[in-house]
């Protein structure tokens, strides 16, 4: 059965609470943009593609109830409906600063709303319906894009790596969580791994715990076990030793990671620890592949120096939370005391901590960036070529120039990101969208 982290039908949205995983599977209702903002900020939902989808659908849920209500709708005129939706989009963009997908989705949806409201025959219901259809289309497209990313990435890895023996199966390493829990389904880097497995080309997956939030240990482990893939958990600090001592015997050929933002030059912001893995991969002769949809590539950002890096609370580093196990127990379900959760301090009393959520991997350490359109590689000058991924008018956008920035997450929000992409949203009939959503849920 396919893991489903986002459950949606028109007017109803639920997400799998990732703070309760891997030991408790609890779905929570998202009934409004405010609910979505809180879920994103608290990391009940995380992963750049998933954040964008949940944010977009949370507004769809609100406006669907406005349309269906027997009371007067929230907006009596088309412009009022548009203002309500755009204000909600602007509000949601403040929930997470580094992931570009959310700002990109908001930009596309604003364009949909603007087009609808400019129709002389439009009323509030027409504007809201246009928005709902566009948001639902994003959900469908994300799963399809991820499957393409997985296929392209797996094929590229098999072409560009040499088995250490007659066995053609390869082992890979990955970081953080980039699967169904981080996307609308299937995953980006984990989608590449799933594709390798489906073609009987995967020997083993080594996944890092990903301190301090342990997305690898909690979430990637949960997905790999759920799907029955051969996998082993390592601490972040074991990566170099693994490459050196088991690289040849286990045929570890590559590190595959996701991305929260890719700059025009290929510099990539991703979960903290990614940069270190790229350095280690380069030294040990492993391929380093970034897997992300085109919406993650921000051609308006010149380089990684211009990417805003979110800093999270110190408490996430000095404290750790998890279920209570029986004395002399293990992580097996039989030894976990159901319903128990405990937070403990693992640092010296009074210790201070630095907690950047992301780091930036320089383009020179990246061998390829796989998108739904294929794998982008560097030319003879070491420059990534985006011509086969984006339209010419997108590439001609003047890059934004600025100094490196680090910001603190404040309750009153953060600086919104620059919109990306010129890809138009596609409006389809309700019947077509409903059928596609039904098919997706049944997979």
Short mmCIF file of C-alpha atoms in Angstrom, two decimals:
data_model
loop_
_atom_site.label_atom_id
_atom_site.label_comp_id
_atom_site.label_asym_id
_atom_site.label_seq_id
_atom_site.Cartn_x
_atom_site.Cartn_y
_atom_site.Cartn_z
CA UNK A 1 0.00 0.00 0.00
CA UNK A 2 1.33 3.44 -0.97
CA UNK A 3 2.18 5.70 1.95
CA UNK A 4 -0.16 8.69 1.93
CA UNK A 5 0.95 11.72 3.93
CA UNK A 6 -1.61 14.11 2.43
CA UNK A 7 -5.26 13.10 2.22
CA UNK A 8 -7.43 15.42 0.21
CA UNK A 9 -10.92 15.54 -1.22
CA UNK A 10 -12.65 18.75 -2.12
CA UNK A 11 -13.43 20.62 1.08
CA UNK A 12 -11.38 18.29 3.32
CA UNK A 13 -7.64 18.12 3.97
CA UNK A 14 -5.74 15.91 6.39
CA UNK A 15 -1.99 15.51 6.90
CA UNK A 16 -0.01 12.82 8.64
CA UNK A 17 1.46 14.49 11.75
CA UNK A 18 5.19 13.99 11.22
CA UNK A 19 6.02 15.00 14.77
CA UNK A 20 4.29 11.81 15.93
CA UNK A 21 6.13 9.52 13.53
CA UNK A 22 7.48 6.90 13.39
CA UNK A 23 5.67 5.38 16.35
CA UNK A 24 2.23 6.96 16.06
CA UNK A 25 0.29 7.43 12.82
CA UNK A 26 -2.04 10.34 13.47
CA UNK A 27 -3.81 12.41 10.81
CA UNK A 28 -4.78 15.97 11.68
CA UNK A 29 -7.36 18.15 9.98
CA UNK A 30 -6.25 21.29 8.16
CA UNK A 31 -9.34 23.48 7.95
CA UNK A 32 -7.82 26.87 7.22
CA UNK A 33 -4.66 28.72 6.15
CA UNK A 34 -3.99 29.38 9.83
CA UNK A 35 -3.97 25.64 10.52
CA UNK A 36 -1.57 25.13 7.62
CA UNK A 37 0.75 27.92 8.78
CA UNK A 38 0.97 26.37 12.25
CA UNK A 39 1.57 22.86 10.81
CA UNK A 40 4.36 24.14 8.55
CA UNK A 41 6.01 26.24 11.26
CA UNK A 42 5.91 23.41 13.82
CA UNK A 43 7.10 20.89 11.17
CA UNK A 44 4.03 18.69 11.43
CA UNK A 45 4.39 18.86 7.67
CA UNK A 46 7.82 19.45 6.09
CA UNK A 47 9.61 19.02 2.82
CA UNK A 48 9.54 21.81 0.24
CA UNK A 49 7.02 20.23 -2.19
CA UNK A 50 4.68 19.06 0.59
CA UNK A 51 4.68 22.47 2.25
CA UNK A 52 3.60 24.13 -0.99
CA UNK A 53 0.82 21.59 -1.61
CA UNK A 54 -0.58 21.77 1.93
CA UNK A 55 -0.51 25.57 1.90
CA UNK A 56 -2.33 25.73 -1.44
CA UNK A 57 -4.95 23.17 -0.46
CA UNK A 58 -5.63 24.79 2.92
CA UNK A 59 -6.97 27.84 1.09
CA UNK A 60 -8.90 25.56 -1.27
CA UNK A 61 -10.61 24.00 1.75
CA UNK A 62 -11.59 27.40 3.12
CA UNK A 63 -13.01 28.69 -0.17
CA UNK A 64 -14.78 25.39 -0.90
CA UNK A 65 -16.74 25.78 2.32
CA UNK A 66 -17.49 29.36 1.40
CA UNK A 67 -18.98 28.23 -1.90
CA UNK A 68 -20.94 25.37 -0.36
CA UNK A 69 -22.27 27.33 2.60
CA UNK A 70 -25.95 28.21 2.63
CA UNK A 71 -24.99 31.48 4.25
CA UNK A 72 -23.64 34.36 2.27
CA UNK A 73 -20.17 33.63 0.88
CA UNK A 74 -17.10 35.14 2.47
CA UNK A 75 -16.66 37.43 -0.53
CA UNK A 76 -19.63 39.00 -2.31
CA UNK A 77 -17.68 40.22 -5.29
CA UNK A 78 -14.91 38.78 -7.42
CA UNK A 79 -12.36 41.33 -6.20
CA UNK A 80 -13.17 40.58 -2.56
CA UNK A 81 -12.69 36.86 -3.19
CA UNK A 82 -9.38 37.53 -4.93
CA UNK A 83 -8.15 39.74 -2.10
CA UNK A 84 -9.04 37.10 0.48
CA UNK A 85 -7.16 34.40 -1.42
CA UNK A 86 -4.09 36.52 -2.19
CA UNK A 87 -3.86 37.72 1.41
CA UNK A 88 -3.93 34.08 2.54
CA UNK A 89 -1.19 33.18 0.07
CA UNK A 90 1.00 36.05 1.27
CA UNK A 91 0.45 34.96 4.86
CA UNK A 92 1.38 31.33 4.16
CA UNK A 93 4.60 32.28 2.36
CA UNK A 94 5.90 33.61 5.69
CA UNK A 95 5.74 30.15 7.30
CA UNK A 96 9.05 28.84 5.87
CA UNK A 97 11.76 31.05 4.34
CA UNK A 98 14.22 28.80 2.54
CA UNK A 99 12.02 26.43 0.51
CA UNK A 100 11.25 28.13 -2.80
CA UNK A 101 8.38 25.82 -3.78
CA UNK A 102 5.94 27.60 -1.50
CA UNK A 103 6.67 31.04 -2.95
CA UNK A 104 6.56 29.59 -6.46
CA UNK A 105 3.17 27.97 -5.86
CA UNK A 106 1.85 31.21 -4.39
CA UNK A 107 3.02 33.16 -7.44
CA UNK A 108 1.29 30.74 -9.82
CA UNK A 109 -1.92 30.78 -7.81
CA UNK A 110 -1.93 34.58 -7.65
CA UNK A 111 -1.74 34.58 -11.45
CA UNK A 112 -4.70 32.21 -11.65
CA UNK A 113 -6.74 34.41 -9.34
CA UNK A 114 -5.78 37.57 -11.24
CA UNK A 115 -6.82 36.02 -14.54
CA UNK A 116 -10.14 34.88 -13.11
CA UNK A 117 -10.98 38.21 -11.50
CA UNK A 118 -10.24 40.11 -14.72
CA UNK A 119 -13.01 38.22 -16.48
CA UNK A 120 -15.85 40.70 -16.81
CA UNK A 121 -18.38 37.94 -16.13
CA UNK A 122 -16.64 36.62 -13.02
CA UNK A 123 -18.25 36.56 -9.61
CA UNK A 124 -16.77 35.41 -6.30
CA UNK A 125 -17.80 31.82 -6.94
CA UNK A 126 -15.98 31.74 -10.29
CA UNK A 127 -12.78 33.11 -8.76
CA UNK A 128 -12.89 30.60 -5.92
CA UNK A 129 -13.58 27.69 -8.26
CA UNK A 130 -10.67 28.68 -10.49
CA UNK A 131 -8.40 28.73 -7.44
CA UNK A 132 -9.58 25.33 -6.18
CA UNK A 133 -9.01 23.71 -9.56
CA UNK A 134 -5.50 25.14 -9.82
CA UNK A 135 -4.55 23.99 -6.30
CA UNK A 136 -5.89 20.50 -6.97
CA UNK A 137 -3.94 20.38 -10.21
CA UNK A 138 -0.72 21.05 -8.26
CA UNK A 139 -1.40 18.00 -6.08
CA UNK A 140 -1.80 15.76 -9.12
CA UNK A 141 1.20 17.20 -10.96
CA UNK A 142 3.54 16.79 -7.98
CA UNK A 143 3.11 13.01 -7.82
CA UNK A 144 3.58 12.64 -11.57
CA UNK A 145 6.67 14.89 -11.51
CA UNK A 146 8.19 12.89 -8.66
CA UNK A 147 7.78 9.63 -10.56
CA UNK A 148 9.57 11.18 -13.54
CA UNK A 149 12.35 12.46 -11.26
CA UNK A 150 12.78 8.96 -9.87
CA UNK A 151 13.02 7.40 -13.32
CA UNK A 152 15.46 9.97 -14.72
CA UNK A 153 17.65 9.89 -11.62
CA UNK A 154 17.85 6.10 -11.45
CA UNK A 155 18.75 5.80 -15.12
CA UNK A 156 21.41 8.51 -14.78
CA UNK A 157 23.01 6.85 -11.76
CA UNK A 158 23.20 3.47 -13.47
CA UNK A 159 24.80 5.07 -16.54
CA UNK A 160 27.33 7.11 -14.58
CA UNK A 161 28.50 4.62 -11.97
CA UNK A 162 30.69 1.57 -12.37
CA UNK A 163 29.86 -1.53 -10.33
CA UNK A 164 32.72 -2.76 -8.15
CA UNK A 165 31.98 -6.37 -9.17
CA UNK A 166 29.98 -8.37 -11.66
CA UNK A 167 26.94 -7.49 -9.56
CA UNK A 168 25.18 -4.60 -11.28
CA UNK A 169 23.22 -3.60 -8.19
CA UNK A 170 24.26 -0.35 -6.49
CA UNK A 171 24.05 1.04 -2.97
CA UNK A 172 23.38 4.70 -2.27
CA UNK A 173 23.36 7.12 0.65
CA UNK A 174 20.71 9.72 1.38
CA UNK A 175 20.08 12.49 3.89
CA UNK A 176 16.99 13.90 5.64
CA UNK A 177 13.59 12.85 4.25
CA UNK A 178 12.69 13.27 0.60
CA UNK A 179 9.93 10.71 0.11
CA UNK A 180 6.16 10.59 0.29
CA UNK A 181 6.27 12.48 3.58
CA UNK A 182 8.09 15.42 1.98
CA UNK A 183 6.04 15.58 -1.22
CA UNK A 184 2.55 14.83 -2.47
CA UNK A 185 3.75 11.27 -3.07
CA UNK A 186 6.64 8.98 -4.19
CA UNK A 187 9.37 11.49 -3.40
CA UNK A 188 12.37 13.19 -5.02
CA UNK A 189 15.67 11.65 -3.84
CA UNK A 190 13.75 8.81 -2.25
CA UNK A 191 11.85 8.55 -5.52
CA UNK A 192 15.19 7.86 -7.27
CA UNK A 193 15.87 5.16 -4.68
CA UNK A 194 12.39 3.67 -5.13
CA UNK A 195 12.94 3.61 -8.89
CA UNK A 196 16.26 1.80 -8.45
CA UNK A 197 14.52 -0.74 -6.24
CA UNK A 198 11.65 -1.28 -8.69
CA UNK A 199 14.17 -2.10 -11.44
CA UNK A 200 16.02 -4.56 -9.17
CA UNK A 201 19.10 -2.32 -9.27
CA UNK A 202 19.24 -1.36 -5.57
CA UNK A 203 21.45 -3.32 -3.23
CA UNK A 204 21.19 -1.16 -0.12
CA UNK A 205 20.29 2.29 1.19
CA UNK A 206 22.27 4.00 3.95
CA UNK A 207 20.36 6.90 5.46
CA UNK A 208 21.58 9.45 7.99
CA UNK A 209 19.73 10.25 11.18
CA UNK A 210 19.81 13.97 10.21
CA UNK A 211 20.32 15.83 13.45
CA UNK A 212 18.96 17.76 15.17
CA UNK A 213 15.37 16.96 14.07
CA UNK A 214 16.16 13.39 13.06
CA UNK A 215 14.09 13.41 9.89
CA UNK A 216 16.21 10.57 8.53
CA UNK A 217 15.93 8.30 11.55
CA UNK A 218 12.25 9.03 12.12
CA UNK A 219 10.79 9.63 8.67
CA UNK A 220 13.04 8.12 6.02
CA UNK A 221 13.40 5.01 8.17
CA UNK A 222 9.62 4.87 8.50
CA UNK A 223 9.18 5.03 4.72
CA UNK A 224 11.92 2.52 3.89
CA UNK A 225 10.59 0.01 6.39
CA UNK A 226 7.03 0.63 5.16
CA UNK A 227 8.11 -0.16 1.58
CA UNK A 228 10.37 -3.06 2.53
CA UNK A 229 13.57 -1.59 1.05
CA UNK A 230 16.96 -2.89 2.30
CA UNK A 231 18.27 -0.06 4.47
CA UNK A 232 20.59 0.79 7.34
CA UNK A 233 20.53 3.86 9.60
CA UNK A 234 23.79 5.67 10.39
CA UNK A 235 24.54 8.72 12.50
CA UNK A 236 25.56 11.83 10.58
CA UNK A 237 29.15 11.50 11.81
CA UNK A 238 29.51 7.95 10.43
CA UNK A 239 29.24 8.95 6.76
CA UNK A 240 32.98 9.25 6.06
CA UNK A 241 33.79 5.97 7.77
CA UNK A 242 31.03 4.23 5.82
CA UNK A 243 32.33 5.51 2.48
CA UNK A 244 35.89 4.46 3.31
CA UNK A 245 35.28 1.04 4.88
CA UNK A 246 32.21 -0.23 3.01
CA UNK A 247 32.21 1.80 -0.18
CA UNK A 248 33.77 -0.91 -2.35
CA UNK A 249 32.32 -4.03 -0.70
CA UNK A 250 28.77 -2.61 -0.70
CA UNK A 251 29.21 -0.85 -4.06
CA UNK A 252 28.22 2.55 -2.63
CA UNK A 253 28.24 4.66 -5.78
CA UNK A 254 26.36 7.84 -4.97
CA UNK A 255 24.80 10.23 -2.48
CA UNK A 256 21.29 11.31 -3.52
CA UNK A 257 19.66 14.25 -1.73
CA UNK A 258 16.72 16.59 -2.18
CA UNK A 259 16.74 20.38 -2.21
CA UNK A 260 14.86 23.29 -0.74
CA UNK A 261 16.25 25.84 -3.20
CA UNK A 262 18.61 25.60 -6.16
CA UNK A 263 20.20 28.87 -7.29
CA UNK A 264 20.80 29.79 -10.95
CA UNK A 265 24.43 28.66 -10.75
CA UNK A 266 23.50 25.28 -9.20
CA UNK A 267 24.35 26.10 -5.58
CA UNK A 268 21.86 24.11 -3.54
CA UNK A 269 20.28 24.80 -0.16
CA UNK A 270 19.17 21.66 1.61
CA UNK A 271 18.91 20.22 5.11
CA UNK A 272 21.90 21.00 7.32
CA UNK A 273 24.57 18.33 6.80
CA UNK A 274 24.14 18.09 3.02
CA UNK A 275 27.23 20.19 2.35
CA UNK A 276 29.38 17.90 4.49
CA UNK A 277 28.15 14.85 2.59
CA UNK A 278 28.99 16.52 -0.72
CA UNK A 279 32.56 17.19 0.44
CA UNK A 280 32.92 13.58 1.57
CA UNK A 281 31.45 12.24 -1.67
CA UNK A 282 33.94 14.27 -3.71
CA UNK A 283 36.88 12.97 -1.70
CA UNK A 284 35.75 9.33 -1.93
CA UNK A 285 34.85 9.46 -5.61
CA UNK A 286 31.06 9.09 -5.24
CA UNK A 287 28.54 10.81 -7.47
CA UNK A 288 26.51 13.54 -5.78
CA UNK A 289 23.02 13.92 -7.23
CA UNK A 290 20.40 16.51 -6.25
CA UNK A 291 16.79 15.52 -6.96
CA UNK A 292 14.18 18.29 -7.13
CA UNK A 293 11.31 19.49 -9.29
CA UNK A 294 11.75 22.56 -11.47
CA UNK A 295 9.79 24.59 -8.92
CA UNK A 296 12.77 24.25 -6.58
CA UNK A 297 15.15 25.85 -9.08
CA UNK A 298 15.15 29.62 -8.50
CA UNK A 299 16.75 31.21 -11.56
CA UNK A 300 16.15 34.65 -10.03
CA UNK A 301 18.67 33.86 -7.28
CA UNK A 302 22.21 34.22 -8.64
CA UNK A 303 24.03 31.95 -6.20
CA UNK A 304 23.88 30.33 -2.80
CA UNK A 305 25.19 33.54 -1.24
CA UNK A 306 21.75 35.07 -1.87
CA UNK A 307 19.71 32.30 -0.25
CA UNK A 308 18.08 33.11 3.07
CA UNK A 309 18.96 30.44 5.65
CA UNK A 310 16.43 29.82 8.39
CA UNK A 311 17.68 29.50 11.95
CA UNK A 312 15.56 27.47 14.33
CA UNK A 313 15.36 27.43 18.14
CA UNK A 314 18.36 26.25 20.18
CA UNK A 315 16.14 23.89 22.15
CA UNK A 316 15.92 21.55 19.14
CA UNK A 317 19.65 20.86 19.50
CA UNK A 318 19.95 20.55 23.27
CA UNK A 319 16.74 18.58 23.82
CA UNK A 320 15.38 15.44 22.20
CA UNK A 321 11.90 13.96 22.28
CA UNK A 322 10.61 10.42 21.80
CA UNK A 323 8.50 7.61 23.22
CA UNK A 324 9.43 5.85 26.44
CA UNK A 325 10.73 2.29 26.15
CA UNK A 326 10.68 -0.44 28.74
CA UNK A 327 13.80 -1.02 30.82
CA UNK A 328 16.40 -2.89 28.77
CA UNK A 329 14.07 -2.58 25.81
CA UNK A 330 14.69 -1.71 22.16
CA UNK A 331 13.01 0.27 19.40
CA UNK A 332 10.75 -2.69 18.63
CA UNK A 333 7.08 -1.91 19.00
CA UNK A 334 6.73 -4.46 21.81
CA UNK A 335 9.15 -2.47 23.97
CA UNK A 336 7.59 0.96 23.40
CA UNK A 337 5.12 2.16 26.00
CA UNK A 338 2.14 3.23 23.92
CA UNK A 339 1.03 6.82 24.28
CA UNK A 340 4.21 7.84 26.08
CA UNK A 341 6.31 10.79 24.97
CA UNK A 342 9.17 12.31 26.88
CA UNK A 343 11.49 15.22 26.20
CA UNK A 344 14.94 15.10 27.72
CA UNK A 345 17.98 17.37 27.74
CA UNK A 346 21.12 15.86 26.17
CA UNK A 347 23.44 18.84 26.59
CA UNK A 348 25.19 20.38 29.58
CA UNK A 349 23.03 22.73 31.62
CA UNK A 350 23.25 26.23 30.18
CA UNK A 351 24.74 25.09 26.84
CA UNK A 352 24.13 27.39 23.88
CA UNK A 353 23.48 26.01 20.42
CA UNK A 354 23.57 27.20 16.82
CA UNK A 355 20.77 25.69 14.76
CA UNK A 356 20.69 26.60 11.05
CA UNK A 357 18.05 24.47 9.37
CA UNK A 358 19.89 24.37 6.04
CA UNK A 359 23.30 24.71 4.46
CA UNK A 360 24.38 25.51 0.90
CA UNK A 361 26.29 23.00 -1.20
CA UNK A 362 28.45 24.71 -3.87
CA UNK A 363 27.68 23.79 -7.47
CA UNK A 364 31.21 22.48 -8.05
CA UNK A 365 30.48 19.58 -5.65
CA UNK A 366 27.28 18.56 -7.48
CA UNK A 367 27.44 16.14 -10.42
CA UNK A 368 23.86 16.44 -11.57
CA UNK A 369 20.49 17.98 -10.72
CA UNK A 370 17.60 15.72 -11.70
CA UNK A 371 14.22 17.28 -12.45
CA UNK A 372 11.03 15.94 -13.98
CA UNK A 373 12.46 16.98 -17.36
CA UNK A 374 15.72 15.06 -16.98
CA UNK A 375 19.15 15.45 -15.41
CA UNK A 376 20.91 18.80 -15.78
CA UNK A 377 24.69 18.52 -15.96
CA UNK A 378 27.55 21.01 -16.15
CA UNK A 379 29.18 21.93 -19.43
CA UNK A 380 32.94 21.97 -20.10
CA UNK A 381 33.18 25.24 -18.18
CA UNK A 382 31.57 23.71 -15.10
CA UNK A 383 28.32 25.66 -15.58
CA UNK A 384 24.90 24.05 -15.24
CA UNK A 385 22.83 24.41 -18.41
CA UNK A 386 19.10 24.94 -17.85
CA UNK A 387 17.97 25.32 -21.47
CA UNK A 388 16.23 21.94 -21.58
CA UNK A 389 14.44 22.60 -18.28
CA UNK A 390 13.09 26.15 -18.56
CA UNK A 391 11.71 28.39 -21.26
CA UNK A 392 14.04 31.04 -22.64
CA UNK A 393 12.11 33.92 -21.08
CA UNK A 394 12.59 32.39 -17.63
CA UNK A 395 16.34 32.10 -18.15
CA UNK A 396 16.55 35.72 -19.27
CA UNK A 397 15.29 36.99 -15.92
CA UNK A 398 17.85 39.24 -14.32
CA UNK A 399 19.38 37.47 -11.30
CA UNK A 400 18.97 39.03 -7.92
CA UNK A 401 22.29 40.07 -6.37
CA UNK A 402 22.84 40.39 -2.65
CA UNK A 403 24.88 39.34 0.33
CA UNK A 404 24.50 36.08 2.19
CA UNK A 405 21.73 36.29 4.73
CA UNK A 406 20.83 34.44 7.88
CA UNK A 407 17.59 35.21 9.66
CA UNK A 408 15.87 34.13 12.81
CA UNK A 409 12.33 32.76 12.66
CA UNK A 410 10.17 35.32 14.40
CA UNK A 411 6.52 34.92 15.40
CA UNK A 412 5.48 37.80 13.18
CA UNK A 413 6.91 36.12 10.07
CA UNK A 414 9.86 36.39 7.72
CA UNK A 415 10.88 37.96 4.44
CA UNK A 416 8.87 36.45 1.55
CA UNK A 417 10.85 34.76 -1.21
CA UNK A 418 11.12 35.91 -4.81
CA UNK A 419 8.59 34.09 -7.05
CA UNK A 420 10.02 31.66 -9.61
CA UNK A 421 8.76 30.05 -12.76
CA UNK A 422 6.53 31.24 -15.50
CA UNK A 423 4.72 27.97 -15.95
CA UNK A 424 0.98 28.68 -16.23
CA UNK A 425 -1.47 26.86 -14.03
CA UNK A 426 -3.83 24.60 -15.95
CA UNK A 427 -7.53 24.81 -15.28
CA UNK A 428 -9.50 21.63 -15.86
CA UNK A 429 -13.11 20.72 -15.35
CA UNK A 430 -14.17 19.52 -11.91
CA UNK A 431 -15.00 16.08 -13.31
CA UNK A 432 -11.53 15.59 -14.79
CA UNK A 433 -9.79 16.75 -11.61
CA UNK A 434 -12.04 14.64 -9.40
CA UNK A 435 -11.29 11.55 -11.46
CA UNK A 436 -7.53 12.16 -11.32
CA UNK A 437 -7.66 12.68 -7.56
CA UNK A 438 -9.68 9.47 -7.18
CA UNK A 439 -7.14 7.52 -9.24
CA UNK A 440 -4.26 8.98 -7.23
CA UNK A 441 -5.84 8.02 -3.90
CA UNK A 442 -6.36 4.44 -5.11
CA UNK A 443 -2.75 3.86 -6.15
#
